[in-house]
Amino acid sequence: MIDNISWLSIYPEIVLLVMGCVITLVDLSVKSARRTGTYVLTMLTLAVVAIMQANYAASGNTFYGWGNMVVSDAMGNWLKCFATVAMMVTLVYARPYAADRDMLRGGELFSLSTFALLGMFIMISANNLLLVYLGLELLTLASYALVALRRDHTPATEAAMKYFVLGSLASGFLLYGLSMVYGATGSLDIGEIFKAISSGELKHQVLVFGLVFVVAGLAFKLGAAPFHMWVPDVYHGAPTAITALIGGAPKLAAFALVIRLLVDGMLPLAFDWQQMLAVMAIGSLLVGNLAAIAQTNLKRMLAYSTIAQMGFVLLGLLSGVIGGEVDPARAANAYGSSMFYVVTYVLTTLATFGVILLLSREGFESEEIADLAGLNQRSPLYAGIMAACLFSMAGIPPLVGFYAKLSVLQALVASGDSFYIGLAIFAVVMSLIGAFYYLRVVKVMYFDKPLTATTVSAPWDVRAVLTVNGALVLILGIVPGGLMALCADAVVRALAS
């Protein structure tokens, strides 16, 4: 008999699943080339789900359902709420672009986006290795199809093939690692895995062997070096609307997956996975920032920027445990800083790609840095939003990206460990180097002559959402305390459960 708690823990997932099927069926009767009916139904569904998740998160309750396979806690519910809002914003930006490129011939964009979000929800709520893999595959399979959605566009098809091949390899790594962990512990339940490892009676070599493959699979989903090779090609080749989708909400789910598997399940092995995260963080900061300098394509530059940004997230994740000892206050500070970083990164990335999508028009892709030349003369508002986002990613105050970087660096320095302090210094140096390629784009927008006198126009909903999105990058930088406290509290509650 299934109790009420079990049903309560997956109500948002049920709504997404049912409405994803309904959206697919309703689209068969929609005649509008812009799929207005499907779009409205999708947005209403996502709005309802976002409200449900916000209510769950605000309650602060933690409960387990379906035989402990699913967990509903404050951290997971806030991440699902943010992921839903990010998906809504992405679809607002993406619809005009997709309509101009005949990507709305069917309702696949909306139905696949809904199923991709469902996959993220399952990943975030998973308390069982089977659900971890189920959610991950649902997200990745939907993402492969979305990248190839522009059927007559060769770069998109090529990007989808690369994504599929490399993604399948990474999924194999993760699945093999999870099978090794199951073989060593005898359980698929993440809580039971933690207890089994804590007992100290298991073979350490087998666990570490499985852990290596698990971390490799997680690094691929985050886009961290040396498992970053798919990011530039997929970002560049995919339709810009899909690039925005891949670069946004899925990062929240990947962060949750790292917390569930490494912190909730394998914390006694922290000494081992911290070393791997440290190497990946250093590699991501180095490769991301140095490779981005050489890019002339805006999407490839942002892809390498993403790799560098994930390096900062990893720095926060590895600083939660010192010397194998868990200090709840330090762990909450470190993981809360990482969560704050991921949320603000997604917020900034959405606005950045929103401007790129806005500047793209039928028959023209605004993908090169040179395409932004003189944007300030054509539209001071959109140039200002783009500049704010770039300054934020560079870590320049008073924008939110500065406080995100500062919180991670503070967590590293607070550890008192000389190695972590060295990592903080290295991260600052890499950020200074990385500021060059962000400032270069700002220089092009404000000081180069425009290539065209075409005015920038956009539907009212895109203008409104983009303006709010850009304003939040500044407002949350001026008053970051509320979001920081929310992230810290969510992490504390998740760790306490």
C-alpha positions as CSV (number, residue, x, y, z in Angstrom):
1,M,0.0,0.0,0.0
2,I,1.4,3.4,-1.0
3,D,1.1,6.1,1.7
4,N,0.1,9.7,1.2
5,I,3.7,10.9,1.9
6,S,4.9,8.9,-1.2
7,W,2.3,10.6,-3.4
8,L,3.0,14.0,-1.9
9,S,6.7,13.6,-2.7
10,I,6.2,13.3,-6.4
11,Y,3.1,15.4,-7.1
12,P,5.1,17.9,-9.2
13,E,6.7,15.0,-11.2
14,I,3.2,13.6,-11.8
15,V,2.0,17.0,-13.1
16,L,4.9,17.3,-15.4
17,L,4.5,13.7,-16.8
18,V,0.8,14.0,-17.4
19,M,1.0,17.5,-18.9
20,G,4.0,16.5,-21.0
21,C,1.8,13.8,-22.6
22,V,-1.2,16.2,-22.8
23,I,1.0,18.9,-24.5
24,T,2.1,16.3,-27.1
25,L,-1.5,15.3,-27.9
26,V,-2.9,18.9,-27.9
27,D,-0.2,20.0,-30.3
28,L,-1.7,17.6,-32.9
29,S,-4.7,20.0,-33.2
30,V,-2.8,23.2,-33.1
31,K,-2.7,24.9,-36.5
32,S,-0.7,28.1,-35.7
33,A,2.8,28.1,-37.1
34,R,4.0,29.6,-33.9
35,R,2.3,27.0,-31.8
36,T,0.6,29.6,-29.6
37,G,-1.7,27.1,-27.9
38,T,1.0,24.6,-27.1
39,Y,3.2,27.4,-25.8
40,V,0.6,28.8,-23.5
41,L,-0.3,25.4,-22.1
42,T,3.4,24.6,-21.5
43,M,3.9,27.9,-19.7
44,L,0.8,27.5,-17.5
45,T,2.0,24.0,-16.6
46,L,5.5,25.2,-15.6
47,A,4.0,28.1,-13.7
48,V,1.8,25.7,-11.6
49,V,4.8,23.4,-11.0
50,A,7.0,26.3,-9.9
51,I,4.4,27.4,-7.4
52,M,4.0,23.9,-6.1
53,Q,7.8,23.6,-5.6
54,A,8.1,27.0,-4.0
55,N,5.4,26.0,-1.5
56,Y,7.1,22.7,-0.7
57,A,10.4,24.5,-0.3
58,A,9.0,27.3,1.9
59,S,7.6,24.7,4.3
60,G,11.1,23.5,5.0
61,N,9.8,19.9,5.5
62,T,11.9,16.8,4.6
63,F,10.2,13.6,3.8
64,Y,10.9,10.3,2.0
65,G,8.6,8.3,-0.2
66,W,8.3,5.2,-2.3
67,G,10.5,3.1,0.0
68,N,13.1,5.9,0.5
69,M,13.7,6.1,-3.2
70,V,12.6,9.7,-3.4
71,V,13.5,12.6,-1.1
72,S,11.7,15.9,-0.8
73,D,13.8,18.5,1.1
74,A,14.3,22.3,1.0
75,M,17.4,22.1,-1.2
76,G,15.8,19.8,-3.8
77,N,12.6,21.8,-3.8
78,W,14.3,25.1,-4.3
79,L,16.5,23.7,-7.0
80,K,13.4,22.3,-8.8
81,C,11.7,25.7,-8.4
82,F,14.7,27.5,-9.9
83,A,15.0,24.9,-12.7
84,T,11.3,25.4,-13.6
85,V,11.6,29.2,-13.7
86,A,14.8,28.8,-15.8
87,M,13.0,26.6,-18.3
88,M,10.1,29.1,-18.5
89,V,12.5,32.0,-19.2
90,T,14.4,29.9,-21.8
91,L,11.2,29.1,-23.7
92,V,10.2,32.8,-23.7
93,Y,13.5,33.7,-25.3
94,A,13.5,30.6,-27.6
95,R,10.1,30.8,-29.2
96,P,10.6,33.7,-31.6
97,Y,14.0,32.3,-32.7
98,A,12.6,28.8,-33.1
99,A,9.6,30.1,-35.1
100,D,11.8,31.9,-37.6
101,R,13.8,28.7,-38.2
102,D,10.9,26.4,-38.7
103,M,11.7,24.5,-35.4
104,L,8.0,24.7,-34.4
105,R,6.7,22.5,-37.2
106,G,5.7,20.1,-34.4
107,G,5.4,20.7,-30.7
108,E,8.6,18.8,-30.0
109,L,10.4,21.9,-28.5
110,F,7.7,22.2,-25.8
111,S,7.1,18.5,-25.1
112,L,10.8,17.6,-25.0
113,S,11.5,20.6,-22.8
114,T,8.9,19.4,-20.4
115,F,10.3,15.8,-20.3
116,A,13.8,17.2,-19.9
117,L,12.6,19.1,-16.9
118,L,11.0,16.0,-15.6
119,G,14.4,14.2,-15.9
120,M,16.0,17.1,-13.9
121,F,13.3,16.7,-11.2
122,I,14.0,13.0,-10.9
123,M,17.7,13.6,-10.6
124,I,17.3,16.2,-7.9
125,S,14.9,14.1,-5.8
126,A,16.7,10.8,-6.3
127,N,17.6,8.9,-3.2
128,N,18.3,5.6,-5.0
129,L,20.9,4.8,-7.7
130,L,18.2,3.5,-10.1
131,L,16.4,6.8,-9.9
132,V,19.6,8.7,-10.4
133,Y,20.2,6.9,-13.7
134,L,16.6,7.1,-14.8
135,G,16.5,10.8,-14.3
136,L,19.8,11.3,-16.0
137,E,18.9,9.3,-19.1
138,L,15.5,11.0,-19.4
139,L,17.3,14.4,-19.4
140,T,20.0,13.4,-21.8
141,L,17.8,11.6,-24.3
142,A,15.5,14.7,-24.5
143,S,18.6,16.9,-24.8
144,Y,20.0,14.9,-27.7
145,A,16.7,15.2,-29.6
146,L,16.5,19.0,-28.8
147,V,20.0,19.6,-30.2
148,A,19.0,17.9,-33.5
149,L,15.6,19.7,-33.6
150,R,16.6,21.9,-36.5
151,R,16.6,19.0,-39.0
152,D,17.9,20.8,-42.0
153,H,20.8,22.4,-40.2
154,T,24.0,20.4,-40.7
155,P,26.0,21.9,-37.7
156,A,23.0,21.0,-35.4
157,T,22.9,17.4,-36.6
158,E,26.7,17.1,-36.2
159,A,26.5,18.5,-32.7
160,A,23.7,16.1,-31.8
161,M,25.8,13.1,-32.9
162,K,28.8,14.3,-30.9
163,Y,26.7,14.9,-27.9
164,F,25.1,11.5,-28.2
165,V,28.3,9.6,-28.6
166,L,30.2,11.4,-25.8
167,G,27.1,11.5,-23.6
168,S,26.6,7.7,-24.0
169,L,30.2,7.2,-23.0
170,A,29.8,9.3,-19.9
171,S,26.5,7.6,-19.0
172,G,28.4,4.3,-19.3
173,F,31.1,5.6,-16.9
174,L,28.5,6.6,-14.4
175,L,26.5,3.4,-14.7
176,Y,29.6,1.3,-14.3
177,G,30.7,3.3,-11.2
178,L,27.2,3.0,-9.7
179,S,27.3,-0.8,-10.3
180,M,30.6,-1.0,-8.5
181,V,29.3,0.9,-5.6
182,Y,26.2,-1.3,-5.4
183,G,28.5,-4.4,-5.6
184,A,30.6,-3.1,-2.7
185,T,27.8,-2.0,-0.5
186,G,24.9,-4.3,-1.4
187,S,22.4,-1.5,-1.6
188,L,21.0,1.0,-4.1
189,D,19.7,3.3,-1.4
190,I,21.9,6.3,-0.9
191,G,21.3,6.4,2.8
192,E,22.2,2.8,3.2
193,I,25.3,3.3,1.1
194,F,26.5,6.0,3.5
195,K,26.0,3.6,6.4
196,A,27.8,0.8,4.7
197,I,30.8,2.9,3.9
198,S,30.8,4.5,7.4
199,S,31.1,1.0,8.9
200,G,34.6,0.7,7.6
201,E,34.1,-3.0,6.8
202,L,34.1,-2.7,3.0
203,K,37.0,-3.1,0.6
204,H,38.3,0.5,0.1
205,Q,39.9,-0.3,-3.2
206,V,36.6,-1.5,-4.8
207,L,34.8,1.6,-3.5
208,V,37.4,4.0,-4.8
209,F,37.4,2.2,-8.2
210,G,33.7,2.8,-8.5
211,L,34.0,6.3,-7.2
212,V,36.4,7.2,-10.0
213,F,33.9,6.3,-12.6
214,V,31.1,8.0,-10.8
215,V,33.1,11.3,-10.5
216,A,34.0,11.0,-14.2
217,G,30.3,10.7,-15.2
218,L,29.3,13.6,-12.9
219,A,32.1,15.8,-14.4
220,F,30.8,15.2,-17.9
221,K,27.3,16.4,-16.9
222,L,28.8,19.5,-15.3
223,G,31.1,20.1,-18.2
224,A,34.3,20.1,-16.1
225,A,37.8,19.4,-17.5
226,P,39.0,16.9,-18.6
227,F,35.5,15.8,-19.5
228,H,34.6,19.1,-21.2
229,M,35.3,18.2,-24.8
230,W,31.6,18.1,-25.7
231,V,30.8,21.6,-24.4
232,P,32.3,23.9,-27.1
233,D,31.1,21.7,-30.0
234,V,27.5,21.3,-28.7
235,Y,27.2,24.9,-27.7
236,H,28.4,26.0,-31.1
237,G,26.5,23.6,-33.3
238,A,23.2,23.5,-31.5
239,P,20.5,26.1,-32.3
240,T,21.1,29.0,-30.0
241,A,17.7,28.4,-28.3
242,I,18.8,24.9,-27.4
243,T,22.2,26.1,-26.3
244,A,20.5,28.3,-23.8
245,L,18.4,25.4,-22.6
246,I,21.4,23.1,-22.1
247,G,23.5,25.8,-20.5
248,G,20.8,26.8,-17.9
249,A,18.5,24.5,-15.9
250,P,20.5,21.2,-16.3
251,K,23.4,22.7,-14.3
252,L,21.1,22.9,-11.2
253,A,20.2,19.2,-11.6
254,A,23.9,18.3,-12.0
255,F,24.8,20.2,-8.8
256,A,22.0,18.3,-6.9
257,L,23.3,15.0,-8.3
258,V,26.8,15.7,-7.0
259,I,25.4,16.6,-3.5
260,R,23.2,13.4,-3.4
261,L,25.9,11.0,-4.5
262,L,29.2,12.4,-3.1
263,V,28.0,14.3,0.0
264,D,24.9,12.3,1.1
265,G,26.1,8.9,-0.1
266,M,29.9,8.9,-0.1
267,L,31.0,11.4,2.5
268,P,33.3,8.9,4.2
269,L,35.2,8.8,1.0
270,A,35.6,12.6,0.9
271,F,39.4,12.4,1.0
272,D,39.4,10.5,-2.2
273,W,36.8,12.5,-4.2
274,Q,38.1,15.8,-3.0
275,Q,41.4,15.1,-4.7
276,M,39.6,14.4,-8.0
277,L,37.5,17.5,-7.7
278,A,40.6,19.6,-7.0
279,V,42.3,18.3,-10.2
280,M,39.1,19.0,-12.2
281,A,38.7,22.4,-10.7
282,I,42.2,23.4,-11.6
283,G,41.9,22.0,-15.1
284,S,38.5,23.7,-15.7
285,L,39.8,27.1,-14.6
286,L,43.0,26.7,-16.7
287,V,41.4,25.3,-19.9
288,G,38.2,27.3,-19.7
289,N,39.9,30.7,-19.3
290,L,42.9,30.2,-21.5
291,A,40.9,28.6,-24.4
292,A,38.2,31.3,-24.3
293,I,40.7,34.0,-25.1
294,A,41.3,32.6,-28.5
295,Q,37.6,32.4,-29.5
296,T,36.0,34.7,-32.0
297,N,32.7,32.8,-31.9
298,L,30.5,34.1,-29.1
299,K,28.9,30.7,-28.3
300,R,32.2,28.9,-28.2
301,M,33.6,31.6,-25.9
302,L,30.6,31.2,-23.6
303,A,31.1,27.4,-23.7
304,Y,34.7,27.8,-22.4
305,S,33.4,30.3,-20.0
306,T,31.0,27.7,-18.6
307,I,33.9,25.3,-18.1
308,A,35.7,27.9,-16.1
309,Q,32.6,28.7,-14.1
310,M,32.1,25.1,-13.2
311,G,35.7,25.1,-11.8
312,F,34.5,27.6,-9.2
313,V,31.5,25.3,-8.4
314,L,33.9,22.4,-7.8
315,L,36.1,24.5,-5.6
316,G,33.1,25.2,-3.3
317,L,32.1,21.5,-3.3
318,L,35.6,20.2,-2.3
319,S,36.0,22.7,0.6
320,G,33.2,21.3,2.7
321,V,35.3,18.6,4.5
322,I,38.8,19.2,5.9
323,G,41.1,16.3,6.8
324,G,38.3,13.8,6.6
325,E,36.4,15.5,9.4
326,V,32.9,17.0,8.8
327,D,32.1,20.3,10.4
328,P,28.4,21.1,9.8
329,A,29.0,24.8,9.8
330,R,31.9,24.6,7.3
331,A,30.0,22.1,5.1
332,A,26.9,24.3,5.0
333,N,29.0,27.3,4.2
334,A,30.9,25.5,1.4
335,Y,27.9,23.7,-0.2
336,G,25.7,26.8,0.3
337,S,28.3,28.9,-1.6
338,S,28.3,26.4,-4.4
339,M,24.5,26.3,-4.6
340,F,24.5,30.1,-4.7
341,Y,27.1,30.1,-7.4
342,V,25.2,27.7,-9.6
343,V,21.9,29.5,-9.2
344,T,23.4,32.9,-10.1
345,Y,25.4,31.4,-13.0
346,V,22.1,30.1,-14.5
347,L,20.5,33.5,-14.0
348,T,23.3,35.3,-15.8
349,T,23.6,32.7,-18.5
350,L,19.9,33.0,-19.4
351,A,20.2,36.8,-19.8
352,T,23.3,36.4,-21.9
353,F,21.7,34.0,-24.3
354,G,18.5,36.0,-24.2
355,V,20.4,38.9,-25.8
356,I,22.0,36.7,-28.4
357,L,18.6,35.2,-29.3
358,L,17.2,38.7,-29.5
359,L,19.8,39.8,-31.9
360,S,19.4,36.7,-34.1
361,R,16.8,37.1,-36.9
362,E,15.5,35.1,-39.8
363,G,18.5,34.1,-42.0
364,F,21.1,35.6,-39.5
365,E,22.7,34.0,-36.5
366,S,24.2,36.5,-34.1
367,E,27.0,34.1,-33.1
368,E,30.3,36.0,-33.7
369,I,31.6,38.5,-31.3
370,A,31.9,40.9,-34.2
371,D,28.1,40.7,-34.6
372,L,27.7,42.7,-31.4
373,A,29.6,45.6,-32.8
374,G,28.0,49.0,-31.9
375,L,25.1,47.4,-30.1
376,N,25.1,50.3,-27.7
377,Q,24.2,52.6,-30.6
378,R,21.4,50.3,-31.7
379,S,20.0,49.5,-28.3
380,P,21.5,50.9,-25.1
381,L,19.2,48.8,-23.0
382,Y,20.2,45.4,-24.4
383,A,23.9,46.4,-24.6
384,G,23.6,47.3,-20.9
385,I,22.1,44.0,-20.0
386,M,24.7,42.1,-22.0
387,A,27.5,44.2,-20.4
388,A,26.1,43.5,-16.9
389,C,26.0,39.8,-17.5
390,L,29.6,39.8,-18.9
391,F,30.9,41.9,-16.0
392,S,29.0,39.5,-13.6
393,M,30.7,36.4,-15.1
394,A,34.0,38.2,-14.8
395,G,33.4,38.8,-11.1
396,I,33.3,42.5,-11.1
397,P,31.3,44.2,-8.3
398,P,28.6,45.1,-7.5
399,L,27.1,42.4,-9.8
400,V,26.0,39.1,-8.5
401,G,28.9,37.1,-10.0
402,F,31.3,39.0,-7.8
403,Y,29.6,37.8,-4.6
404,A,29.2,34.3,-6.0
405,K,33.0,34.1,-6.5
406,L,33.7,35.8,-3.2
407,S,31.5,33.3,-1.3
408,V,33.4,30.4,-2.8
409,L,36.8,31.9,-2.1
410,Q,35.7,32.7,1.4
411,A,34.8,29.1,2.0
412,L,38.2,28.0,0.7
413,V,40.1,30.5,2.8
414,A,38.0,29.8,5.9
415,S,39.2,26.2,5.9
416,G,42.6,27.3,7.0
417,D,44.2,24.6,4.9
418,S,47.3,25.9,3.0
419,F,46.4,23.9,-0.1
420,Y,42.9,25.4,-0.2
421,I,44.2,28.9,0.2
422,G,46.6,28.2,-2.7
423,L,43.6,27.1,-4.8
424,A,41.8,30.4,-3.9
425,I,44.8,32.4,-5.1
426,F,45.0,30.3,-8.3
427,A,41.2,30.9,-8.9
428,V,41.7,34.7,-8.5
429,V,44.6,34.7,-11.0
430,M,42.5,32.7,-13.5
431,S,39.6,35.1,-13.0
432,L,41.8,38.1,-13.8
433,I,43.0,36.3,-17.0
434,G,39.4,35.5,-17.8
435,A,38.2,39.1,-17.4
436,F,40.1,39.8,-20.7
437,Y,37.7,38.0,-23.0
438,Y,34.6,39.3,-21.2
439,L,35.9,42.9,-21.5
440,R,36.7,42.4,-25.2
441,V,33.1,41.8,-25.9
442,V,32.1,44.9,-24.0
443,K,34.6,46.9,-26.0
444,V,33.1,45.6,-29.2
445,M,29.6,46.6,-28.1
446,Y,30.5,50.1,-27.0
447,F,33.4,51.3,-29.1
448,D,33.2,49.5,-32.5
449,K,31.2,50.8,-35.3
450,P,27.9,48.9,-35.9
451,L,27.8,46.6,-38.9
452,T,24.2,47.3,-39.5
453,A,21.8,50.1,-38.7
454,T,18.9,47.6,-38.1
455,T,17.1,48.4,-34.9
456,V,16.7,45.8,-32.3
457,S,13.0,44.7,-31.9
458,A,11.5,42.0,-29.8
459,P,8.0,40.8,-28.7
460,W,6.8,42.4,-25.5
461,D,7.1,39.2,-23.4
462,V,10.8,38.8,-24.4
463,R,11.5,42.4,-23.6
464,A,9.8,42.2,-20.2
465,V,11.5,39.0,-19.1
466,L,14.9,40.0,-20.4
467,T,14.7,43.3,-18.6
468,V,13.7,41.6,-15.3
469,N,16.4,39.0,-15.9
470,G,19.1,41.6,-16.4
471,A,17.9,43.7,-13.5
472,L,18.2,40.7,-11.1
473,V,21.8,40.3,-12.0
474,L,22.4,43.8,-10.6
475,I,19.8,43.7,-7.8
476,L,21.0,40.4,-6.4
477,G,24.6,41.8,-6.5
478,I,23.6,44.8,-4.4
479,V,21.5,42.8,-1.9
480,P,22.8,39.1,-2.2
481,G,22.0,38.3,1.4
482,G,18.5,36.9,0.9
483,L,19.5,34.4,-1.8
484,M,22.7,33.5,0.1
485,A,20.7,32.8,3.3
486,L,18.2,30.8,1.4
487,C,20.9,28.6,-0.2
488,A,22.7,28.1,3.1
489,D,19.5,27.2,5.0
490,A,18.4,24.8,2.2
491,V,21.8,23.0,2.4
492,V,21.7,22.8,6.2
493,R,18.3,21.2,6.1
494,A,19.3,18.8,3.4
495,L,22.5,17.7,5.3
496,A,20.5,17.4,8.6
497,S,18.1,15.0,7.0
